[in-house]
XYZ file of C-alpha atoms in Angstrom:
655
model
C 0.000 0.000 0.000
C 2.891 2.393 0.651
C 4.834 1.741 -2.574
C 4.084 3.604 -5.791
C 5.877 0.850 -7.739
C 3.169 -1.576 -6.705
C -0.173 -1.397 -8.583
C -1.916 -1.752 -5.209
C -0.251 1.326 -3.721
C 0.103 3.501 -6.829
C -2.379 6.331 -7.383
C -4.928 4.974 -9.904
C -5.046 8.256 -11.859
C -1.322 8.790 -12.600
C -0.295 5.148 -12.031
C 2.389 6.174 -9.556
C 4.190 8.729 -11.746
C 2.915 11.800 -9.923
C 2.411 13.565 -13.277
C -0.392 13.441 -15.818
C -1.096 15.245 -19.075
C -3.355 18.107 -18.087
C -3.316 21.877 -17.735
C 0.269 22.980 -17.098
C 0.374 25.628 -14.358
C 3.619 27.081 -15.751
C 1.917 27.777 -19.085
C -1.138 29.296 -17.391
C 1.091 31.635 -15.313
C 4.249 31.980 -17.454
C 5.528 35.106 -15.708
C 5.221 34.732 -11.939
C 6.478 38.272 -11.216
C 3.165 39.729 -12.372
C 0.225 40.112 -10.002
C -3.318 38.935 -10.743
C -4.211 42.572 -11.441
C -1.384 42.769 -14.033
C -2.743 39.746 -15.939
C -0.494 37.041 -14.478
C -3.147 34.505 -15.546
C -2.492 34.192 -19.264
C -5.799 32.677 -20.463
C -7.745 35.465 -18.737
C -6.449 38.274 -20.939
C -8.137 39.822 -23.954
C -11.646 41.209 -24.328
C -13.753 38.076 -24.055
C -11.768 36.300 -21.334
C -10.977 39.248 -19.057
C -14.485 38.838 -17.583
C -13.151 35.914 -15.477
C -10.242 38.002 -14.227
C -12.476 40.988 -13.400
C -14.741 38.702 -11.401
C -11.793 37.765 -9.170
C -10.353 41.318 -8.998
C -13.673 43.005 -8.155
C -14.609 40.506 -5.441
C -11.153 40.052 -3.918
C -11.857 42.406 -0.967
C -14.661 40.105 0.223
C -12.244 37.267 1.004
C -9.088 39.349 1.582
C -7.122 38.317 -1.523
C -3.986 40.360 -2.461
C -4.529 41.190 -6.157
C -1.432 43.422 -6.365
C 1.036 40.885 -4.951
C 3.354 39.116 -7.494
C 2.133 35.555 -8.134
C 5.325 33.935 -6.784
C 4.833 35.666 -3.413
C 1.343 34.245 -2.897
C 0.958 31.531 -0.261
C 0.118 27.959 -1.295
C -3.454 28.458 -0.018
C -3.911 31.592 -2.103
C -2.662 29.803 -5.222
C -5.012 26.886 -4.489
C -7.866 29.394 -4.246
C -7.151 30.751 -7.755
C -7.393 27.206 -9.121
C -10.387 26.036 -7.091
C -12.421 29.270 -6.947
C -15.139 30.066 -4.392
C -18.702 31.411 -4.357
C -17.554 34.814 -5.668
C -15.560 33.737 -8.710
C -14.936 30.746 -10.964
C -11.538 29.050 -10.441
C -9.179 27.949 -13.208
C -10.093 24.264 -12.805
C -13.768 24.954 -13.531
C -12.800 27.356 -16.322
C -10.830 24.665 -18.159
C -13.466 22.033 -17.376
C -16.046 24.179 -19.147
C -13.779 24.466 -22.182
C -13.406 20.660 -22.182
C -17.188 20.218 -22.163
C -17.556 22.538 -25.157
C -14.569 21.228 -27.104
C -16.662 20.812 -30.254
C -15.859 24.506 -30.775
C -12.558 24.911 -32.607
C -11.498 27.972 -30.533
C -11.895 25.966 -27.305
C -9.736 23.144 -28.656
C -7.033 25.655 -29.668
C -7.206 27.292 -26.238
C -6.881 23.950 -24.426
C -3.939 22.807 -26.566
C -2.105 26.020 -25.723
C -2.076 25.228 -21.985
C -1.644 21.461 -22.086
C 1.436 19.890 -20.624
C 2.780 17.711 -17.852
C 1.133 18.654 -14.625
C 0.798 17.399 -11.061
C -1.759 14.643 -10.690
C -4.957 16.141 -9.260
C -5.793 12.992 -7.301
C -2.582 12.406 -5.304
C -1.160 15.988 -5.675
C 2.080 14.530 -7.055
C 2.595 12.220 -4.057
C 2.244 9.106 -6.308
C 0.326 7.045 -3.714
C -3.379 6.237 -3.619
C -5.427 8.346 -1.248
C -5.958 5.456 1.215
C -2.228 5.368 2.017
C -2.491 8.843 3.539
C -5.092 7.635 6.094
C -2.331 5.844 8.029
C -0.405 8.249 10.262
C 2.450 7.907 12.735
C 2.909 10.888 15.057
C 0.465 12.838 12.858
C 2.627 12.320 9.745
C 1.695 10.306 6.635
C 4.338 8.477 4.582
C 3.994 11.177 1.885
C 4.731 13.912 4.424
C 7.914 12.110 5.455
C 9.384 11.612 1.981
C 8.844 15.334 1.299
C 10.972 16.359 4.287
C 14.673 17.165 3.818
C 16.710 14.293 5.303
C 18.010 16.424 8.187
C 14.425 17.070 9.392
C 13.616 13.397 8.843
C 16.518 12.409 11.112
C 15.066 14.625 13.869
C 11.597 13.119 13.349
C 12.840 9.545 13.817
C 15.077 10.470 16.764
C 12.141 12.052 18.642
C 9.460 9.599 17.501
C 6.883 8.970 20.226
C 5.738 5.314 20.480
C 4.054 3.284 23.219
C 5.684 0.110 24.613
C 3.993 -2.292 22.195
C 4.826 -0.135 19.150
C 8.427 0.191 20.347
C 8.806 -3.594 20.310
C 7.502 -3.825 16.742
C 9.548 -0.888 15.473
C 12.788 -1.613 17.339
C 14.701 -3.329 14.493
C 13.106 -1.141 11.795
C 14.110 2.086 13.510
C 17.737 0.890 13.749
C 17.776 0.345 9.959
C 15.996 3.619 9.175
C 18.272 5.680 11.423
C 21.422 3.984 10.095
C 20.545 4.629 6.476
C 19.589 8.232 7.113
C 22.813 8.807 9.034
C 24.864 7.450 6.090
C 23.186 9.946 3.743
C 23.936 12.686 6.283
C 27.586 11.569 6.580
C 28.170 11.933 2.837
C 26.647 15.419 3.041
C 23.271 14.821 1.390
C 21.050 15.845 4.299
C 19.435 18.573 2.166
C 17.818 16.108 -0.290
C 14.298 14.760 0.119
C 13.706 11.018 -0.240
C 11.277 11.406 -3.136
C 13.663 13.538 -5.214
C 13.679 12.329 -8.828
C 17.065 10.711 -9.533
C 17.241 12.376 -12.970
C 17.529 15.759 -11.222
C 20.594 14.825 -9.150
C 24.033 16.164 -10.017
C 26.900 13.762 -10.781
C 28.459 14.292 -7.358
C 25.149 13.601 -5.628
C 24.510 10.307 -7.467
C 28.020 9.135 -6.716
C 27.604 9.870 -3.004
C 24.262 8.041 -2.878
C 26.075 4.960 -4.242
C 28.671 5.452 -1.535
C 25.990 5.701 1.178
C 24.510 2.437 -0.138
C 27.908 0.733 0.231
C 28.222 2.083 3.758
C 24.726 0.882 4.532
C 25.577 -2.674 3.551
C 28.305 -2.651 6.296
C 30.395 -5.259 4.506
C 33.727 -6.325 5.969
C 36.699 -7.712 4.045
C 35.504 -6.215 0.751
C 37.440 -4.259 -1.818
C 35.921 -0.945 -2.901
C 37.182 0.631 -6.126
C 36.094 4.257 -6.541
C 36.670 6.214 -9.749
C 37.103 9.896 -8.862
C 34.581 10.140 -6.027
C 35.452 13.819 -5.594
C 33.757 14.769 -8.896
C 31.240 17.528 -8.263
C 32.333 18.017 -4.664
C 33.208 21.289 -2.979
C 36.349 21.125 -0.746
C 33.961 21.217 2.259
C 32.165 18.097 0.956
C 35.485 16.405 0.144
C 36.400 16.543 3.857
C 33.249 14.550 4.651
C 33.997 12.114 1.827
C 37.470 11.436 3.257
C 35.914 10.594 6.658
C 33.591 8.119 4.932
C 36.454 6.462 3.021
C 38.500 6.151 6.209
C 35.538 4.610 8.066
C 35.181 2.035 5.239
C 38.869 1.213 5.701
C 38.565 0.996 9.488
C 35.736 -1.534 9.179
C 38.334 -3.866 7.641
C 37.899 -3.155 3.918
C 40.367 -2.344 1.173
C 39.654 0.998 -0.505
C 41.253 1.820 -3.877
C 40.612 5.295 -5.260
C 41.500 6.714 -8.689
C 41.851 10.388 -7.854
C 43.455 13.761 -8.656
C 42.361 15.601 -5.508
C 45.222 16.803 -3.307
C 43.348 16.384 0.018
C 42.417 12.784 -0.775
C 46.063 12.061 -1.678
C 47.150 13.477 1.684
C 44.773 11.129 3.541
C 45.899 8.026 1.642
C 47.987 5.315 3.334
C 49.667 4.457 0.039
C 49.896 6.321 -3.272
C 50.634 4.627 -6.605
C 51.728 7.209 -9.175
C 51.609 6.259 -12.860
C 53.264 8.215 -15.665
C 55.544 9.933 -16.482
C 53.255 11.540 -19.106
C 50.019 10.371 -20.764
C 49.240 7.934 -23.586
C 52.222 6.331 -25.289
C 54.505 8.269 -22.931
C 52.796 6.844 -19.855
C 52.066 3.422 -18.429
C 55.073 3.239 -16.115
C 55.065 3.085 -12.326
C 56.887 6.306 -11.438
C 56.489 6.319 -7.679
C 54.874 4.385 -4.865
C 54.693 5.004 -1.134
C 53.176 7.219 1.514
C 52.358 10.869 0.796
C 55.704 11.991 2.257
C 57.663 9.386 0.277
C 55.928 10.507 -2.941
C 56.935 14.133 -2.239
C 60.619 13.089 -2.502
C 60.194 11.450 -5.940
C 60.663 13.214 -9.266
C 57.230 12.451 -10.731
C 54.997 15.193 -12.155
C 52.480 14.678 -9.339
C 55.233 15.104 -6.730
C 56.484 18.307 -8.378
C 53.024 19.864 -8.058
C 52.519 18.568 -4.516
C 55.846 19.883 -3.216
C 55.620 23.177 -5.088
C 58.428 22.737 -7.663
C 55.777 23.183 -10.346
C 52.600 25.135 -9.722
C 49.535 26.638 -11.301
C 50.400 30.277 -10.711
C 47.887 32.857 -9.554
C 47.507 35.455 -12.364
C 49.430 38.710 -11.711
C 46.329 40.782 -12.462
C 42.667 40.060 -13.093
C 40.966 41.036 -16.355
C 38.506 43.918 -16.048
C 35.072 43.995 -17.687
C 32.682 46.665 -18.969
C 29.936 44.479 -20.445
C 27.731 42.040 -18.543
C 24.499 40.047 -18.562
C 22.211 40.378 -15.547
C 19.586 37.876 -14.421
C 17.022 39.372 -12.042
C 14.839 37.412 -9.643
C 16.190 33.885 -10.234
C 13.951 31.555 -8.179
C 13.955 28.129 -9.866
C 14.367 25.073 -7.552
C 16.146 26.387 -4.434
C 17.353 29.767 -5.767
C 16.032 32.454 -3.421
C 14.979 35.218 -5.815
C 18.552 36.437 -6.424
C 19.921 39.005 -8.881
C 23.173 37.878 -10.507
C 25.512 39.783 -12.821
C 27.609 37.681 -15.230
C 30.592 39.646 -16.605
C 31.541 39.252 -20.288
C 35.067 39.117 -21.851
C 36.509 37.504 -18.704
C 36.737 34.111 -16.970
C 33.811 33.889 -14.521
C 33.585 30.955 -12.112
C 30.386 29.901 -10.323
C 31.227 28.244 -6.992
C 29.380 26.854 -3.990
C 28.819 23.605 -2.115
C 27.153 20.678 -3.848
C 23.421 21.371 -4.206
C 23.678 25.155 -3.680
C 21.980 25.952 -7.005
C 24.921 26.500 -9.394
C 23.640 24.224 -12.183
C 20.097 25.576 -11.782
C 21.343 29.151 -12.199
C 23.508 28.475 -15.238
C 21.930 25.454 -16.958
C 18.262 26.076 -16.215
C 18.105 29.889 -16.317
C 21.075 31.653 -17.939
C 21.674 29.232 -20.823
C 18.061 28.794 -22.061
C 17.282 32.511 -21.518
C 20.355 33.552 -23.554
C 19.552 31.009 -26.281
C 16.086 32.510 -26.554
C 17.541 36.031 -26.790
C 20.287 35.253 -29.301
C 18.936 32.411 -31.433
C 15.216 32.572 -30.656
C 15.192 28.856 -29.815
C 15.911 26.838 -26.710
C 14.289 24.940 -23.895
C 11.947 26.579 -21.427
C 13.953 28.553 -18.882
C 13.377 28.217 -15.139
C 11.603 30.906 -13.084
C 13.200 34.360 -13.238
C 11.989 37.947 -13.628
C 14.052 39.382 -16.466
C 17.371 39.242 -18.285
C 19.186 42.430 -19.277
C 22.653 43.388 -20.462
C 24.989 43.795 -23.428
C 23.487 41.255 -25.834
C 25.064 42.985 -28.841
C 28.483 41.862 -27.557
C 27.838 38.160 -28.168
C 26.496 36.358 -31.214
C 25.916 32.868 -29.799
C 26.195 30.777 -26.630
C 27.852 27.352 -26.420
C 27.222 24.862 -23.613
C 30.206 22.512 -23.372
C 29.177 19.502 -21.290
C 30.676 16.040 -20.786
C 28.316 14.110 -23.061
C 30.071 11.870 -25.640
C 31.161 13.650 -28.822
C 29.335 11.161 -31.044
C 26.639 8.533 -30.772
C 28.086 6.094 -33.337
C 30.963 3.709 -32.694
C 32.682 5.244 -35.732
C 32.884 8.777 -34.329
C 36.360 9.835 -33.210
C 38.439 12.925 -32.388
C 39.915 13.448 -35.857
C 36.505 13.535 -37.588
C 35.035 15.730 -34.822
C 37.557 18.524 -35.339
C 37.210 18.175 -39.144
C 40.890 17.308 -39.725
C 40.015 13.953 -41.333
C 38.657 15.691 -44.464
C 42.117 17.131 -45.171
C 43.837 13.807 -44.469
C 41.540 12.015 -46.949
C 42.210 14.687 -49.578
C 45.934 14.111 -49.038
C 45.569 10.376 -49.744
C 43.303 10.968 -52.766
C 46.110 13.082 -54.319
C 48.646 10.215 -54.143
C 49.809 8.786 -57.484
C 48.420 5.272 -56.851
C 45.016 6.760 -55.933
C 44.856 8.622 -59.240
C 45.794 5.491 -61.227
C 43.068 3.472 -59.481
C 40.523 6.308 -59.524
C 40.238 6.610 -55.751
C 38.581 9.759 -54.406
C 38.542 11.185 -50.861
C 35.419 9.121 -50.060
C 37.393 5.867 -50.560
C 39.377 6.740 -47.419
C 36.273 7.128 -45.264
C 34.905 4.292 -43.115
C 31.462 5.909 -43.036
C 30.478 5.329 -46.681
C 30.759 2.398 -49.092
C 33.731 2.421 -51.437
C 37.012 1.923 -49.658
C 35.857 0.561 -46.323
C 35.854 -3.145 -45.501
C 32.472 -4.514 -46.557
C 32.394 -7.292 -43.948
C 32.478 -5.019 -40.880
C 31.226 -1.836 -42.643
C 34.290 0.075 -41.435
C 33.751 -0.759 -37.756
C 36.902 -2.895 -37.476
C 34.994 -5.417 -35.384
C 31.939 -7.614 -35.727
C 29.171 -7.858 -33.162
C 28.118 -11.471 -32.549
C 24.683 -11.634 -30.949
C 24.424 -14.321 -28.267
C 21.027 -15.698 -27.306
C 21.227 -15.816 -23.508
C 24.414 -13.836 -22.920
C 25.847 -10.391 -23.611
C 26.876 -9.755 -27.234
C 30.501 -10.469 -28.129
C 32.757 -8.119 -30.122
C 35.282 -9.908 -32.365
C 37.944 -8.314 -34.593
C 36.851 -8.476 -38.265
C 38.562 -11.443 -39.987
C 38.561 -9.811 -43.442
C 40.411 -6.602 -42.571
C 41.956 -7.724 -39.217
C 40.406 -4.673 -37.563
C 41.996 -2.219 -40.017
C 38.573 -1.024 -41.311
C 39.631 -0.668 -44.977
C 39.931 -2.927 -48.055
C 43.364 -4.360 -48.771
C 43.706 -2.325 -52.006
C 42.993 0.977 -50.234
C 45.641 0.203 -47.598
C 48.216 -0.105 -50.405
C 48.036 3.669 -50.921
C 50.781 5.196 -48.754
C 51.848 8.733 -47.922
C 55.521 8.832 -46.875
C 55.376 5.110 -46.089
C 52.208 5.300 -43.940
C 48.808 4.007 -45.033
C 45.497 5.458 -43.783
C 45.243 2.873 -40.969
C 48.742 3.780 -39.703
C 47.691 7.429 -39.517
C 44.505 6.649 -37.571
C 46.417 4.626 -34.965
C 48.967 7.415 -34.364
C 48.620 9.494 -31.215
C 47.991 13.203 -31.745
C 51.552 14.020 -30.596
C 53.069 11.562 -33.105
C 50.739 12.730 -35.903
C 51.661 16.394 -35.379
C 55.374 15.534 -35.516
C 54.794 13.419 -38.667
C 52.780 16.080 -40.526
C 55.189 18.886 -39.552
C 58.077 16.812 -40.936
C 56.203 16.476 -44.245
C 55.063 20.118 -44.408
C 51.307 19.545 -44.079
C 50.610 22.765 -42.185
C 46.835 22.774 -42.791
C 46.418 19.406 -41.030
C 48.867 20.360 -38.271
C 46.929 23.557 -37.505
C 43.720 21.563 -36.996
C 45.404 18.967 -34.753
C 47.357 21.523 -32.704
C 44.429 22.554 -30.405
C 43.984 18.895 -29.346
C 47.587 18.907 -28.177
C 47.095 22.318 -26.515
C 44.225 21.044 -24.357
C 46.411 18.150 -23.214
C 45.046 15.345 -25.395
C 48.302 14.542 -27.184
C 48.100 10.935 -25.960
C 44.763 10.129 -27.669
C 44.820 8.229 -30.985
C 43.426 10.047 -34.025
C 40.950 7.277 -34.811
C 40.126 6.263 -31.243
C 36.415 5.480 -30.863
C 34.619 8.229 -28.951
C 32.942 5.607 -26.762
C 36.329 4.897 -25.118
C 36.862 8.556 -24.137
C 36.067 9.788 -20.629
C 33.663 12.672 -19.994
C 36.526 15.079 -19.329
C 38.245 14.047 -22.573
C 35.048 14.531 -24.588
C 34.685 17.989 -23.069
C 38.239 18.938 -24.030
C 37.775 17.679 -27.611
C 34.773 20.020 -27.863
C 36.939 22.808 -26.445
C 39.614 22.045 -29.078
C 37.028 22.169 -31.867
C 35.996 25.645 -30.652
C 39.655 26.697 -30.600
C 39.881 25.624 -34.268
C 36.734 27.613 -35.110
C 37.446 30.292 -32.503
C 39.234 32.627 -34.893
C 35.870 33.710 -36.344
C 34.699 37.289 -35.794
C 31.543 36.197 -33.930
C 32.051 36.461 -30.208
C 30.575 33.602 -28.184
C 29.758 32.964 -24.548
C 31.084 29.550 -23.467
C 29.569 27.711 -20.519
C 31.614 24.831 -19.041
C 30.303 22.403 -16.439
C 33.195 21.180 -14.278
C 35.872 20.999 -16.987
C 38.540 19.815 -14.496
C 36.824 16.429 -14.067
C 39.499 13.762 -14.462
C 42.345 16.256 -14.819
C 45.779 16.131 -13.182
C 47.373 19.415 -12.030
C 49.440 19.397 -15.220
C 46.324 19.082 -17.394
C 44.557 21.884 -15.505
C 47.488 24.131 -16.402
C 46.958 23.291 -20.092
C 43.209 23.812 -19.762
C 43.747 27.297 -18.328
C 46.053 28.108 -21.255
C 43.241 27.083 -23.646
C 40.788 29.301 -21.755
C 43.229 32.204 -22.115
C 43.397 31.526 -25.869
C 39.592 31.756 -26.137
C 39.477 34.951 -24.061
C 42.196 36.558 -26.187
C 40.007 35.986 -29.234
C 37.315 38.058 -27.531
C 35.045 35.282 -26.259
C 33.579 35.070 -22.727
C 33.719 32.043 -20.413
C 31.513 30.965 -17.499
C 32.595 27.871 -15.565
C 30.807 25.878 -12.850
C 33.693 24.555 -10.767
C 34.890 23.150 -7.419
C 38.599 22.880 -8.179
C 40.486 25.538 -6.213
C 43.393 25.689 -8.689
C 40.984 26.816 -11.395
C 38.918 29.040 -9.065
C 42.001 31.012 -7.981
C 42.726 31.851 -11.658
C 39.244 33.334 -12.247
C 38.755 37.010 -12.985
C 35.389 37.030 -11.228
C 33.719 34.625 -8.776
C 29.996 34.194 -8.078
C 29.632 32.166 -4.877
C 26.309 30.523 -3.923
C 25.377 28.830 -0.652
C 25.721 28.615 2.284
C 24.462 24.986 2.260
C 22.783 22.706 -0.265
C 19.041 22.297 -0.883
C 16.593 24.585 0.928
C 19.437 26.239 2.889
C 21.240 27.176 -0.308
C 20.393 29.326 -3.293
C 21.587 32.598 -1.760
C 24.230 34.846 -3.313
C 27.043 34.815 -0.723
C 29.851 36.634 -2.464
C 30.890 38.167 -5.792
C 34.191 39.662 -6.840
C 37.782 38.751 -7.621
C 39.269 35.715 -5.793
C 41.093 38.120 -3.451
C 37.830 39.872 -2.534
C 35.880 36.611 -2.078
C 38.599 35.159 0.188
C 37.993 38.053 2.624
C 34.210 37.540 2.859
C 33.385 35.681 6.086
C 30.060 34.223 4.850
C 31.666 32.527 1.834
C 32.491 28.842 2.357
C 34.597 28.836 -0.822
C 36.484 31.914 0.390
C 37.697 30.035 3.468
C 39.402 27.357 1.320
C 40.563 29.878 -1.284
C 42.657 31.801 1.283
C 45.358 29.083 1.444
C 45.563 28.893 -2.354
C 46.173 32.617 -2.726
């Protein structure tokens, strides 16, 4: 009865989803800064429909309704009243019901379609459970009330729960489990989440910590945990909590292996294994192993950054800005109606603890609102009052995330940055190609002609197994080389097309410089600049990490970046998976974009990148309902002096 995944417990109207297709409140009141008097209710404008609005406005004094208050400031009860109506006026629900009943009229059907969308289920009010489940209460709370509480309030509820002797006996073991699990979520710093939060709305750092809390909850002993960059998406304050959790896993008698770039986690490790010396073909050696202090004495790149021989230097002076974009009244999710100014022509970093509203501000409000302004397209932006600023200074906005660069198994870095076109032209100009009539398309594995027909240029064949996972086998015809034997006979300076695709970017640049192919070298150079020299030209994009995909996108913008059109770039945690040395290269690439007149906004937790910002916007102080406030803005030096800023506290040491 208390599970929405069970047909018995799920609300019969929405089948346990909490949403149905109905009248979307956000379409009915698109601009929540307007009051009822200023026509906040969209369908009640115009000559014929304003009668409904006037009915509410003229009678409002009889039931003390604030018609001049902005819609977003109304209480839940007042909003309910607008929808349900009373004896003095007809509510929105009845208004739309009437339209439904008369939907044989074309204008009514048009009107209804305009306001249709996903909306909260009217039966369970988005709680997903059938009404009967809410009849059962413990300490005056239903199960729906509990899952809507932030975890920290839930912890208090279960600590102070008031049961009689008999109930205590029944609940004894259950309460132990409930309290344990809630305390694990609190330990990993997620006490601001509610239990019914949709998992699709969690950030990467949050999902990873929920997995960690699950492992803690299983209280295994003698297990080996392997964590791949658990500090992704974590503020230094959250990383401290994470370290405590990892140490408690170790103290239970488990082995914990962490792949990590974070300095604080390295300091807490009992043993560090450092692999290098560089990346790709220049890596793969064990350069150092030992405790943190033993590593400091070695000559590895990591050690040089840890002991200060090499460092990411703080810029001598910060760039100044004249132009900016301002968002007023941002109040989506947990943002508390804040006004934020985003400078242009400089490197702006958005900081704050995990869950403080950074992604909401940038991804849900700034990006879609700017897209709408500049390109007249884009998703629906979150709730905000208005956007103003120097729009003439930028022509387009680019959101550079960590999604893969291509969906197909044939997509790869060299095709993404458009260098492969020039390489194919080069091979089509060879003497043997001309004799055999080969064109550039014969050197592509995406179209018929020169590619191996057996594997269609994939290099491997997928064997479907009936009861097991599919098996990938190298293609027997081309031995995984992707091309026909005849095409591979065409060579440029002794290398065929397959040899080129298996070269790393560093080797390819050296090869093409030696043979005076400047056009190709220029296109490959940005990949080396962003620190991807170790990646193979033809490496399948499915084998690239999120951070690598993001840097390939950055490189492609550096290739195109010379255009006159100024762009605003938005990066979401670009330091994911980066070593100190790579962060240095990333910052150099950012400088290159800024020199070309572009603007950059970065959501980031890494202090080495934050200290190099020209301007910081710090949100907080906590995550969830205690976040979403603007704590500090200014240069890193200014933010470090602001007492309220959590980021400032950690930034001090770095400066």
